[in-house]
Amino acid sequence: MDTTLLPHPPYRVPIVGDVWGMDPRRPIQSMLRQVRELGPISVRKMFASEIVTVGGAELVAELSDDRRFAKYVGFHLPPLRRVVGDALFTADTDEPNWQLAHDILAPAFTREAMMAYHPIMLEVAWELLDRWDALAAVGHSTDVAADMTRLTLETIGRAGFGHRFTSFGNERPHPFVAAMVRVLRYADLSLLPPWLPIRRVLAGSAGQNRSDIALMERTVDEVIAARRAGAQGDAPDLLGQMLKAGNPVNAERLDPVNIRNQVITFLIAGHETTSGALAFAIHYLLSQPETLSRVRQEVDDVWGACDAVQPAYADVAKLRLVRSVLDEALRLWPTAPGYARVARDDTTLGGRQMRAGDWALVLLPLLHRDPAVWDEPDRFDPDRFAPGAARSRQPHAYKPFGSGLRACIGRQFAIHEAVLALALIVHRYDLEPDPDYRLRIAESLTLKPHGFRVRPHRRRTAG
Ligand code: MNH
C-alpha cells in the first residue's frame, strides 16, 4: 500500500521511526495515544517496518470481508506460533489444521455444550464466592484481576479438559499461570529489536523461556494422559472432541502434537481475556453508583433477596443489564486489543490501492472509540448495548471477538461464564474499592486492570 499519503505521528525520529511516546511495556496504550488524533487510518514506522493502523468503522467493514481479506498471522503472532504452531488461534486459514480443528471443536461450543458447562461454571463461581466470603469475614481486600484469573483458568480447565488447577486452594497462582505469563511476555517482547536493552531486561532469558514452555507442555501432557487413562470417560468437552470424536463429517483426527498445542492455546485464549473483561466490568461498575444499583435491581429480580440461590442456565439470558455492562467494558478495553488482516488479492481499502499480501492492523480500542459512531466515546455507558440499540449503529464498529471466519470460537462460553460470575458477585457483595485508585492497565498479550483491589462485604448477613 502506498503509505506516503497516510497521516503519521508528528515526531518521527530518523532510522528508528515513531518511537516517540512508545512505552514497550504498554504498546497498545501508547499506540492508542499516538494514532488517536490521526483519523481512521494512519501509519507508524517502527525501525524498518511500517504498520498501517485502522480504527474507522467504515474501513473495518471492508477489512471484515472474508472474500477480500484474511486473518494475517505474520505481524504479532509469530512468537506465539513458535510455541503453539498451527493450533486454532495462530494457524493460517489456508493451513489444513485450521479447518480440521475448527470442525472438530465446533460441537464443543453449541448451545447444548454450554448447558453442559453451566454447572461446572457455577461450581467454580461458588469457589470464588467462598474465597470472598472468607475475606469478608476478616475485612481483607483482594486483587480483582488475579481472582478473576483464578476463576477463568479454573473454568476452562474443568469445563474444557476435566482438569483442576486448584486455583482457589492456593495463595500463589498455579505454576502453569506463572509460566504462561512469562512465555507470553517473552513472545511479546521478542517483537522488539534484539539489541534494545529494555527487551533483555523485561523478557527474561531464553533458558527460562524454554523451561517455561516445557512446564506448560508437561502440564498439558498430564491432562491428556489422565483422559486417555479413562478418568472422565468420554466427556463431550474440548478434549473429548479431539481425542474421541474427530471430524463430525469423516472422523479425521488431529495429530497428538497438534492436540497438545490446541490444549495450550485454549488454556491461554480461554482465560486471559475473560478475566480481564470481568475485572474491567467490576471497575467501571464501582465507578458508577447509579448503574450499580440498576444492576443490583436486576439480579435481585432474578434471584430474590436470599444468598442461597441455584442459578439456572436460562437465568443468564435474563441478566440483560449485566450483559450490557460486560459489552461496554469490552468496548472501552477490548481485552484482546487487535488483529491484523491481509489482502488476499490486489484490492482497495477506502479507495487506496492494496497489493496482495499488504496488511493492516485493526486497533480495537481505537475502533471502539470511532467518533463517527460513538458519541462521548470515552464515557462508560452500558445503555449503548440496551436491546435494540445496536440496530442503528454501523455493524462493524464493535469487534471485541474479532470477525468472520476467524472470530472467537469461545465467545458464548466467555459470555455465559462472565455474566454468571458478575451477577453472582453483585448479588452477594458490596465491594469497597480503594477510593484513590485510578485505572491503570497492564498489558501482556491481553489487557487487564493493574493494582485494582476491592474489599468484599456481604450484603446480607445470613447465608
Ligand atoms: Mn477468544 C479468537 C477475543 C474468550 C478461544 N478471541 C479470538 C479473537 C478475538 C478474541 C478478538 C480473534 C483474534 C484474531 O483475529 O487474531 N476471546 C476474546 C475475548 C474473550 C475471549 C475478548 C473473552 C471476553 N476465546 C475466549 C474463550 C475461548 C477463546 C473463553 C475458549 C474457550 N478465541 C479462542 C480461539 C480463537 C479465538 C480458539 C481462535 C479462533 C480461530 O481463529 O479459529
Coordinates of C-alpha atoms and ligand atoms in Angstrom, one line a residue:
M1 CA 0.0 0.0 0.0
D2 CA 1.2 3.5 -0.7
T3 CA 1.7 4.8 2.8
T4 CA 3.3 8.1 1.9
L5 CA -0.1 9.8 1.9
L6 CA -1.3 8.4 5.2
P7 CA -1.0 10.5 8.4
H8 CA 1.7 9.5 10.8
P9 CA 2.6 10.6 14.4
P10 CA 4.2 14.1 14.4
Y11 CA 7.6 13.4 16.0
R12 CA 9.3 11.0 13.6
V13 CA 12.9 10.1 14.5
P14 CA 15.3 9.2 11.7
I15 CA 16.1 5.4 11.4
V16 CA 14.0 4.3 14.4
G17 CA 10.8 5.9 13.3
D18 CA 7.7 6.7 15.5
V19 CA 9.2 5.7 18.9
W20 CA 8.3 9.0 20.5
G21 CA 5.8 8.2 23.3
M22 CA 6.2 4.5 22.8
D23 CA 6.3 2.5 26.1
P24 CA 7.5 -1.1 25.4
R25 CA 5.6 -2.3 28.5
R26 CA 2.3 -0.7 27.3
P27 CA 2.4 -0.9 23.5
I28 CA -1.3 -0.8 23.0
Q29 CA -1.9 2.2 25.2
S30 CA 1.0 4.1 23.6
M31 CA -0.2 3.2 20.1
L32 CA -3.7 4.5 21.0
R33 CA -2.2 7.8 22.2
Q34 CA 0.0 8.1 19.1
V35 CA -2.8 7.5 16.5
R36 CA -5.9 8.7 18.2
E37 CA -5.7 12.2 16.6
L38 CA -4.7 10.8 13.2
G39 CA -8.1 9.7 12.0
P40 CA -9.5 6.4 10.8
I41 CA -6.3 5.1 9.2
S42 CA -2.6 6.0 9.8
V43 CA 0.8 4.6 9.5
R44 CA 3.6 4.2 12.1
K45 CA 7.2 3.4 11.2
M46 CA 9.0 1.1 13.6
F47 CA 12.6 0.7 12.6
A48 CA 12.4 -0.9 9.1
S49 CA 8.8 -1.8 9.2
E50 CA 5.6 0.2 8.6
I51 CA 2.4 -0.6 10.4
V52 CA -0.8 0.6 8.9
T53 CA -3.3 1.0 11.7
V54 CA -7.1 1.1 11.2
G55 CA -9.7 2.3 13.6
G56 CA -12.5 3.7 11.4
A57 CA -15.7 1.6 11.3
E58 CA -16.2 2.0 7.5
L59 CA -12.7 0.7 6.8
V60 CA -13.0 -2.1 9.3
A61 CA -16.2 -3.1 7.5
E62 CA -14.1 -3.5 4.4
L63 CA -11.4 -5.5 6.2
S64 CA -14.1 -7.8 7.6
D65 CA -15.0 -9.0 4.1
D66 CA -13.5 -12.6 4.2
R67 CA -13.6 -12.8 0.4
R68 CA -11.1 -9.9 0.0
F69 CA -9.2 -10.1 3.3
A70 CA -8.0 -12.9 5.7
K71 CA -6.5 -13.1 9.2
Y72 CA -2.8 -12.2 9.0
V73 CA -0.7 -14.3 11.3
G74 CA 2.6 -12.7 10.3
F75 CA 2.6 -9.5 12.5
H76 CA 2.4 -10.0 16.2
L77 CA 1.7 -13.8 16.2
P78 CA 5.0 -15.4 15.0
P79 CA 6.5 -15.6 18.6
L80 CA 3.3 -17.3 19.9
R81 CA 3.3 -19.5 16.8
R82 CA 6.7 -20.8 17.8
V83 CA 5.1 -22.1 21.0
V84 CA 1.8 -23.5 19.7
G85 CA 2.3 -23.9 16.0
D86 CA -0.7 -24.3 13.8
A87 CA -3.3 -24.5 16.6
L88 CA -6.6 -22.7 16.0
F89 CA -5.5 -19.2 17.0
T90 CA -2.2 -19.0 15.3
A91 CA -2.9 -21.1 12.1
D92 CA -3.3 -19.5 8.7
T93 CA -6.8 -20.0 7.4
D94 CA -5.4 -21.9 4.5
E95 CA -3.5 -24.4 6.6
P96 CA -5.3 -27.8 6.7
N97 CA -5.3 -28.0 10.5
W98 CA -7.2 -24.7 10.9
Q99 CA -10.3 -26.1 9.1
L100 CA -10.0 -29.5 10.7
A101 CA -9.6 -28.2 14.2
H102 CA -12.5 -25.7 13.7
D103 CA -14.8 -28.5 12.5
I104 CA -13.7 -30.9 15.3
L105 CA -14.2 -28.3 18.0
A106 CA -17.4 -26.6 16.8
P107 CA -19.6 -29.2 18.6
A108 CA -18.0 -28.2 21.9
F109 CA -19.4 -24.7 21.5
T110 CA -23.0 -25.3 20.7
R111 CA -25.9 -24.3 23.0
E112 CA -26.2 -27.9 24.2
A113 CA -22.5 -27.8 25.1
M114 CA -23.0 -24.5 27.0
M115 CA -25.8 -26.1 29.0
A116 CA -23.4 -28.9 30.0
Y117 CA -20.7 -26.4 31.1
H118 CA -23.2 -24.3 33.1
P119 CA -23.0 -26.5 36.3
I120 CA -19.2 -26.5 36.1
M121 CA -19.1 -22.7 35.7
L122 CA -21.3 -22.4 38.6
E123 CA -19.2 -24.8 40.8
V124 CA -16.1 -22.6 40.1
A125 CA -18.0 -19.4 40.7
W126 CA -19.0 -20.8 44.2
E127 CA -15.3 -21.3 44.9
L128 CA -14.6 -17.7 44.1
L129 CA -17.5 -16.7 46.4
D130 CA -16.2 -18.9 49.2
R131 CA -12.8 -17.2 48.9
W132 CA -14.5 -13.8 49.1
D133 CA -16.7 -14.8 52.0
A134 CA -13.6 -15.7 53.9
L135 CA -12.0 -12.3 53.0
A136 CA -15.3 -10.5 54.0
A137 CA -15.3 -12.3 57.4
V138 CA -11.9 -10.8 58.2
G139 CA -12.2 -7.5 56.3
H140 CA -9.4 -8.1 53.8
S141 CA -9.1 -6.8 50.3
T142 CA -8.0 -8.7 47.2
D143 CA -6.6 -8.1 43.7
V144 CA -9.5 -8.3 41.3
A145 CA -7.7 -9.3 38.1
A146 CA -5.8 -12.1 40.0
D147 CA -9.0 -13.5 41.4
M148 CA -10.8 -13.3 38.0
T149 CA -7.8 -15.2 36.5
R150 CA -8.3 -17.9 39.1
L151 CA -12.0 -18.1 38.2
T152 CA -11.4 -18.3 34.4
L153 CA -8.4 -20.6 34.4
E154 CA -10.2 -23.0 36.7
T155 CA -13.4 -22.8 34.5
I156 CA -11.7 -23.5 31.2
G157 CA -9.5 -26.2 32.8
R158 CA -12.5 -28.1 34.2
A159 CA -15.1 -27.4 31.5
G160 CA -12.8 -27.9 28.6
F161 CA -10.5 -30.6 29.8
G162 CA -11.7 -32.1 33.0
H163 CA -8.6 -30.7 34.8
R164 CA -8.5 -29.0 38.1
F165 CA -5.8 -26.4 38.6
T166 CA -6.9 -25.9 42.2
S167 CA -6.6 -22.1 41.7
F168 CA -8.6 -21.4 44.8
G169 CA -6.8 -23.7 47.2
N170 CA -3.5 -21.7 46.8
E171 CA -2.4 -18.2 47.6
R172 CA 0.1 -18.2 44.7
P173 CA -1.1 -18.6 41.1
H174 CA -0.7 -22.1 39.6
P175 CA 2.8 -22.6 38.2
F176 CA 1.1 -23.0 34.7
V177 CA -0.1 -19.4 35.0
A178 CA 3.3 -18.1 36.1
A179 CA 5.0 -19.9 33.2
M180 CA 2.3 -18.8 30.8
V181 CA 2.6 -15.1 31.8
R182 CA 6.4 -15.2 31.3
V183 CA 6.1 -17.1 27.9
L184 CA 3.6 -14.5 26.7
R185 CA 5.8 -11.6 27.8
Y186 CA 8.8 -13.2 26.2
A187 CA 6.8 -13.7 23.0
D188 CA 5.5 -10.1 23.1
L189 CA 8.9 -8.6 23.7
S190 CA 10.6 -10.6 21.0
L191 CA 8.8 -8.2 18.6
L192 CA 11.3 -5.5 19.7
P193 CA 14.8 -5.4 18.1
P194 CA 17.1 -7.8 20.0
W195 CA 19.7 -5.1 20.7
L196 CA 17.3 -2.9 22.7
P197 CA 18.5 -3.2 26.4
I198 CA 14.9 -3.0 27.7
R199 CA 14.0 -6.1 25.8
R200 CA 16.6 -8.1 27.6
V201 CA 15.6 -6.6 31.0
L202 CA 11.9 -7.3 30.7
A203 CA 11.9 -10.6 28.7
G204 CA 14.0 -12.9 30.9
S205 CA 16.4 -15.4 29.5
A206 CA 15.9 -17.8 26.6
G207 CA 16.7 -20.7 29.1
Q208 CA 13.8 -19.6 31.4
N209 CA 11.6 -19.4 28.3
R210 CA 12.4 -22.9 27.3
S211 CA 11.8 -24.3 30.8
D212 CA 8.5 -22.4 31.0
I213 CA 7.4 -23.9 27.7
A214 CA 8.4 -27.3 28.9
L215 CA 6.4 -26.9 32.1
M216 CA 3.3 -25.9 30.1
E217 CA 3.8 -28.9 27.8
R218 CA 4.2 -31.2 30.8
T219 CA 1.1 -29.9 32.4
V220 CA -0.9 -30.5 29.3
D221 CA 0.6 -33.9 28.6
E222 CA -0.6 -34.9 32.1
V223 CA -4.1 -33.7 31.4
I224 CA -4.2 -35.7 28.1
A225 CA -2.8 -38.8 29.8
A226 CA -5.4 -38.6 32.6
R227 CA -8.2 -38.5 29.9
R228 CA -6.7 -41.3 27.9
A229 CA -6.5 -43.4 31.1
G230 CA -10.3 -43.0 31.2
A231 CA -10.8 -41.0 34.3
Q232 CA -13.7 -39.0 32.8
G233 CA -14.9 -41.5 30.2
D234 CA -16.0 -39.9 27.0
A235 CA -16.9 -36.4 28.2
P236 CA -18.1 -34.4 25.1
D237 CA -15.9 -31.4 26.1
L238 CA -13.0 -29.9 24.1
L239 CA -10.6 -32.7 24.9
G240 CA -13.2 -35.4 24.3
Q241 CA -14.0 -33.9 20.8
M242 CA -10.3 -34.0 19.9
L243 CA -9.4 -37.4 21.3
K244 CA -12.5 -39.4 20.5
A245 CA -15.0 -37.8 18.2
G246 CA -12.8 -36.3 15.4
N247 CA -14.2 -34.5 12.5
P248 CA -18.0 -34.9 12.5
V249 CA -18.0 -35.5 8.7
N250 CA -15.3 -38.0 8.2
A251 CA -13.9 -38.8 11.7
E252 CA -10.4 -37.4 10.7
R253 CA -8.3 -36.7 13.8
L254 CA -5.7 -34.1 14.8
D255 CA -2.2 -35.4 15.4
P256 CA -1.0 -35.7 19.1
V257 CA 1.4 -32.7 18.8
N258 CA -1.4 -30.5 17.4
I259 CA -3.8 -31.6 20.1
R260 CA -1.2 -30.6 22.8
N261 CA -0.9 -27.2 21.0
Q262 CA -4.7 -26.8 20.9
V263 CA -4.9 -27.5 24.7
I264 CA -2.3 -24.9 25.4
T265 CA -4.0 -22.5 23.1
F266 CA -7.3 -22.9 24.8
L267 CA -5.9 -22.6 28.2
I268 CA -4.4 -19.3 27.2
A269 CA -7.1 -17.9 24.9
G270 CA -9.8 -19.4 27.2
H271 CA -9.0 -17.4 30.3
E272 CA -6.8 -14.3 30.0
T273 CA -9.3 -12.3 28.0
T274 CA -12.4 -13.3 30.1
S275 CA -10.7 -12.5 33.4
G276 CA -9.6 -9.0 32.1
A277 CA -13.2 -8.3 30.9
L278 CA -14.6 -9.2 34.3
A279 CA -12.1 -7.0 36.1
F280 CA -12.8 -4.0 33.9
A281 CA -16.5 -4.5 34.3
I282 CA -16.2 -4.5 38.1
H283 CA -14.0 -1.4 38.0
Y284 CA -16.5 0.5 35.9
L285 CA -19.5 -0.7 37.9
L286 CA -18.0 0.6 41.1
S287 CA -17.2 4.0 39.4
Q288 CA -21.0 4.4 38.6
P289 CA -23.3 4.0 41.6
E290 CA -26.5 4.5 39.6
T291 CA -25.5 1.8 37.1
L292 CA -24.6 -0.5 40.0
S293 CA -27.9 0.0 41.7
R294 CA -29.7 -0.8 38.5
V295 CA -27.7 -4.0 38.1
R296 CA -28.4 -4.9 41.6
Q297 CA -32.1 -4.5 41.0
E298 CA -31.8 -6.8 38.0
V299 CA -30.0 -9.6 39.9
D300 CA -32.4 -9.3 42.8
D301 CA -35.4 -9.5 40.5
V302 CA -34.0 -12.8 39.0
W303 CA -32.7 -14.4 42.2
G304 CA -34.5 -12.7 45.1
A305 CA -33.1 -11.4 48.4
C306 CA -31.6 -14.7 49.7
D307 CA -28.0 -15.7 49.1
A308 CA -28.8 -19.4 48.8
V309 CA -29.6 -19.3 45.0
Q310 CA -29.4 -22.1 42.4
P311 CA -28.9 -20.1 39.2
A312 CA -30.3 -22.0 36.2
Y313 CA -28.8 -21.9 32.7
A314 CA -31.8 -19.9 31.5
D315 CA -31.2 -17.2 34.1
V316 CA -28.2 -15.9 32.4
A317 CA -30.2 -14.7 29.3
K318 CA -32.4 -12.7 31.7
L319 CA -29.5 -10.7 33.0
R320 CA -29.6 -8.2 30.2
L321 CA -28.0 -5.2 32.0
V322 CA -25.2 -7.4 33.4
R323 CA -24.5 -8.4 29.8
S324 CA -24.5 -4.8 28.7
V325 CA -22.0 -3.9 31.4
L326 CA -19.7 -6.5 30.1
D327 CA -20.3 -5.5 26.5
E328 CA -19.5 -1.9 27.4
A329 CA -16.4 -2.8 29.4
L330 CA -15.2 -4.7 26.3
R331 CA -15.9 -1.7 24.1
L332 CA -13.6 0.6 26.2
W333 CA -11.0 -2.0 26.9
P334 CA -11.3 -4.9 24.5
T335 CA -9.0 -7.3 26.3
A336 CA -7.8 -8.9 23.0
P337 CA -6.9 -5.4 21.7
G338 CA -6.4 -6.0 18.0
Y339 CA -5.9 -8.3 15.0
A340 CA -4.3 -8.0 11.6
R341 CA -5.9 -8.5 8.2
V342 CA -4.2 -9.2 4.9
A343 CA -5.3 -8.6 1.3
R344 CA -5.9 -11.9 -0.5
D345 CA -5.5 -10.4 -3.9
D346 CA -4.9 -6.9 -5.2
T347 CA -7.7 -4.8 -3.9
T348 CA -8.5 -1.4 -2.4
L349 CA -9.2 -0.1 1.1
G350 CA -11.1 3.2 1.4
G351 CA -10.2 3.7 -2.3
R352 CA -6.4 3.2 -1.6
Q353 CA -4.7 0.5 -3.6
M354 CA -3.6 -2.6 -1.7
R355 CA -1.4 -5.3 -3.2
A356 CA -2.0 -9.0 -2.4
G357 CA -0.1 -9.6 0.8
D358 CA -0.4 -6.0 2.1
W359 CA -1.8 -6.0 5.6
A360 CA -3.3 -3.6 8.2
L361 CA -3.7 -3.8 12.0
V362 CA -7.2 -3.3 13.4
L363 CA -6.7 -1.5 16.7
L364 CA -9.9 -2.3 18.7
P365 CA -9.7 0.4 21.4
L366 CA -9.5 2.9 18.5
L367 CA -12.4 1.4 16.5
H368 CA -14.5 1.2 19.7
R369 CA -14.0 5.0 20.1
D370 CA -14.5 6.0 16.5
P371 CA -16.1 9.4 16.9
A372 CA -18.2 8.9 13.7
V373 CA -20.1 6.1 15.5
W374 CA -19.9 6.6 19.3
D375 CA -20.8 9.8 21.0
E376 CA -18.8 10.7 24.1
P377 CA -16.7 7.6 23.2
D378 CA -14.7 7.7 26.4
R379 CA -17.7 7.6 28.7
F380 CA -18.8 4.2 30.2
D381 CA -22.5 3.8 29.3
P382 CA -23.9 0.3 29.2
D383 CA -27.1 1.5 27.7
R384 CA -25.3 1.7 24.4
F385 CA -25.9 -2.1 24.4
A386 CA -29.6 -2.0 25.5
P387 CA -31.7 -4.3 23.5
G388 CA -32.2 -2.8 20.0
A389 CA -29.6 -0.1 20.4
A390 CA -27.2 -1.7 18.1
R391 CA -29.7 -1.7 15.2
S392 CA -29.0 2.0 14.3
R393 CA -25.2 1.5 14.6
Q394 CA -22.6 0.7 12.0
P395 CA -22.4 -3.1 12.3
H396 CA -18.6 -3.3 12.1
A397 CA -18.0 -0.6 14.8
Y398 CA -17.7 -3.2 17.6
K399 CA -15.4 -6.3 17.3
P400 CA -14.2 -7.4 20.7
F401 CA -14.4 -11.0 19.5
G402 CA -12.8 -10.5 16.1
S403 CA -14.6 -11.1 12.8
G404 CA -16.0 -13.5 10.3
L405 CA -14.4 -16.9 9.8
R406 CA -11.7 -16.3 12.3
A407 CA -13.9 -14.8 15.0
C408 CA -13.6 -16.1 18.6
I409 CA -14.9 -19.7 18.9
G410 CA -15.3 -19.2 22.7
R411 CA -17.5 -16.2 22.6
Q412 CA -20.6 -17.8 24.1
F413 CA -18.5 -19.7 26.6
A414 CA -16.9 -16.4 27.8
I415 CA -20.2 -14.5 27.9
H416 CA -22.0 -17.2 29.8
E417 CA -19.2 -17.6 32.3
A418 CA -18.7 -13.9 32.8
V419 CA -22.4 -12.9 33.1
L420 CA -23.0 -15.6 35.6
A421 CA -19.9 -14.7 37.8
L422 CA -20.5 -10.9 37.6
A423 CA -24.2 -11.3 38.5
L424 CA -23.4 -13.6 41.5
I425 CA -20.8 -11.1 42.8
V426 CA -23.2 -8.2 42.6
H427 CA -25.9 -10.2 44.1
R428 CA -23.8 -11.2 47.1
Y429 CA -21.4 -8.3 47.9
D430 CA -20.9 -4.7 48.4
L431 CA -17.5 -4.1 47.0
E432 CA -15.4 -1.4 48.5
P433 CA -12.6 -0.1 46.2
D434 CA -9.7 2.0 47.3
P435 CA -11.1 5.5 46.9
D436 CA -7.8 6.8 45.5
Y437 CA -7.5 4.1 42.8
R438 CA -7.2 5.3 39.2
L439 CA -7.4 2.8 36.4
R440 CA -4.0 1.6 35.3
I441 CA -3.8 -1.0 32.6
A442 CA -1.2 -3.8 32.4
E443 CA -0.5 -5.4 29.1
S444 CA 0.7 -8.8 28.1
L445 CA -1.0 -10.5 25.1
T446 CA -4.1 -9.0 26.7
L447 CA -5.2 -6.0 28.8
K448 CA -6.2 -6.0 32.4
P449 CA -6.6 -3.5 35.3
H450 CA -3.4 -3.3 37.3
G451 CA -3.4 -3.0 41.1
F452 CA -7.2 -2.8 41.3
R453 CA -8.2 -4.1 44.7
V454 CA -11.6 -4.4 46.4
R455 CA -12.8 -5.3 49.9
P456 CA -15.9 -7.5 49.7
H457 CA -18.7 -7.1 52.3
R458 CA -21.7 -9.4 52.4
R459 CA -24.9 -7.6 51.6
R460 CA -26.9 -9.9 53.8
T461 CA -25.5 -11.4 57.0
A462 CA -27.1 -14.9 57.0
G463 CA -26.0 -17.5 54.4
Ligands
MNH1 MN1 -11.3 -15.7 22.0 C1 -10.1 -15.8 18.8 C2 -11.4 -12.3 21.9 C3 -12.7 -15.7 25.1 C4 -10.8 -19.1 22.3 N1 -10.8 -14.4 20.6 C5 -10.4 -14.6 19.3 C6 -10.2 -13.3 18.6 C7 -10.6 -12.3 19.5 C8 -11.0 -13.0 20.7 C9 -10.6 -10.9 19.2 C10 -9.8 -13.2 17.2 C11 -8.3 -12.8 17.2 C12 -7.7 -12.6 15.8 O1 -8.4 -12.4 14.8 O2 -6.4 -12.7 15.8 N2 -11.9 -14.3 23.3 C13 -11.8 -12.9 23.0 C14 -12.4 -12.2 24.2 C15 -12.8 -13.2 25.1 C16 -12.5 -14.4 24.5 C17 -12.5 -10.7 24.3 C18 -13.4 -13.0 26.4 C19 -14.1 -11.9 26.9 N3 -11.7 -17.1 23.5 C20 -12.4 -16.9 24.6 C21 -12.6 -18.2 25.3 C22 -12.1 -19.1 24.5 C23 -11.5 -18.5 23.3 C24 -13.4 -18.3 26.6 C25 -12.1 -20.6 24.7 C26 -13.0 -21.3 25.4 N4 -10.6 -17.2 20.8 C27 -10.4 -18.5 21.1 C28 -9.9 -19.2 20.0 C29 -9.7 -18.3 19.0 C30 -10.1 -17.0 19.5 C31 -9.5 -20.7 20.0 C32 -9.1 -18.6 17.6 C33 -10.3 -19.0 16.7 C34 -9.9 -19.2 15.2 O3 -9.1 -18.4 14.7 O4 -10.5 -20.1 14.6

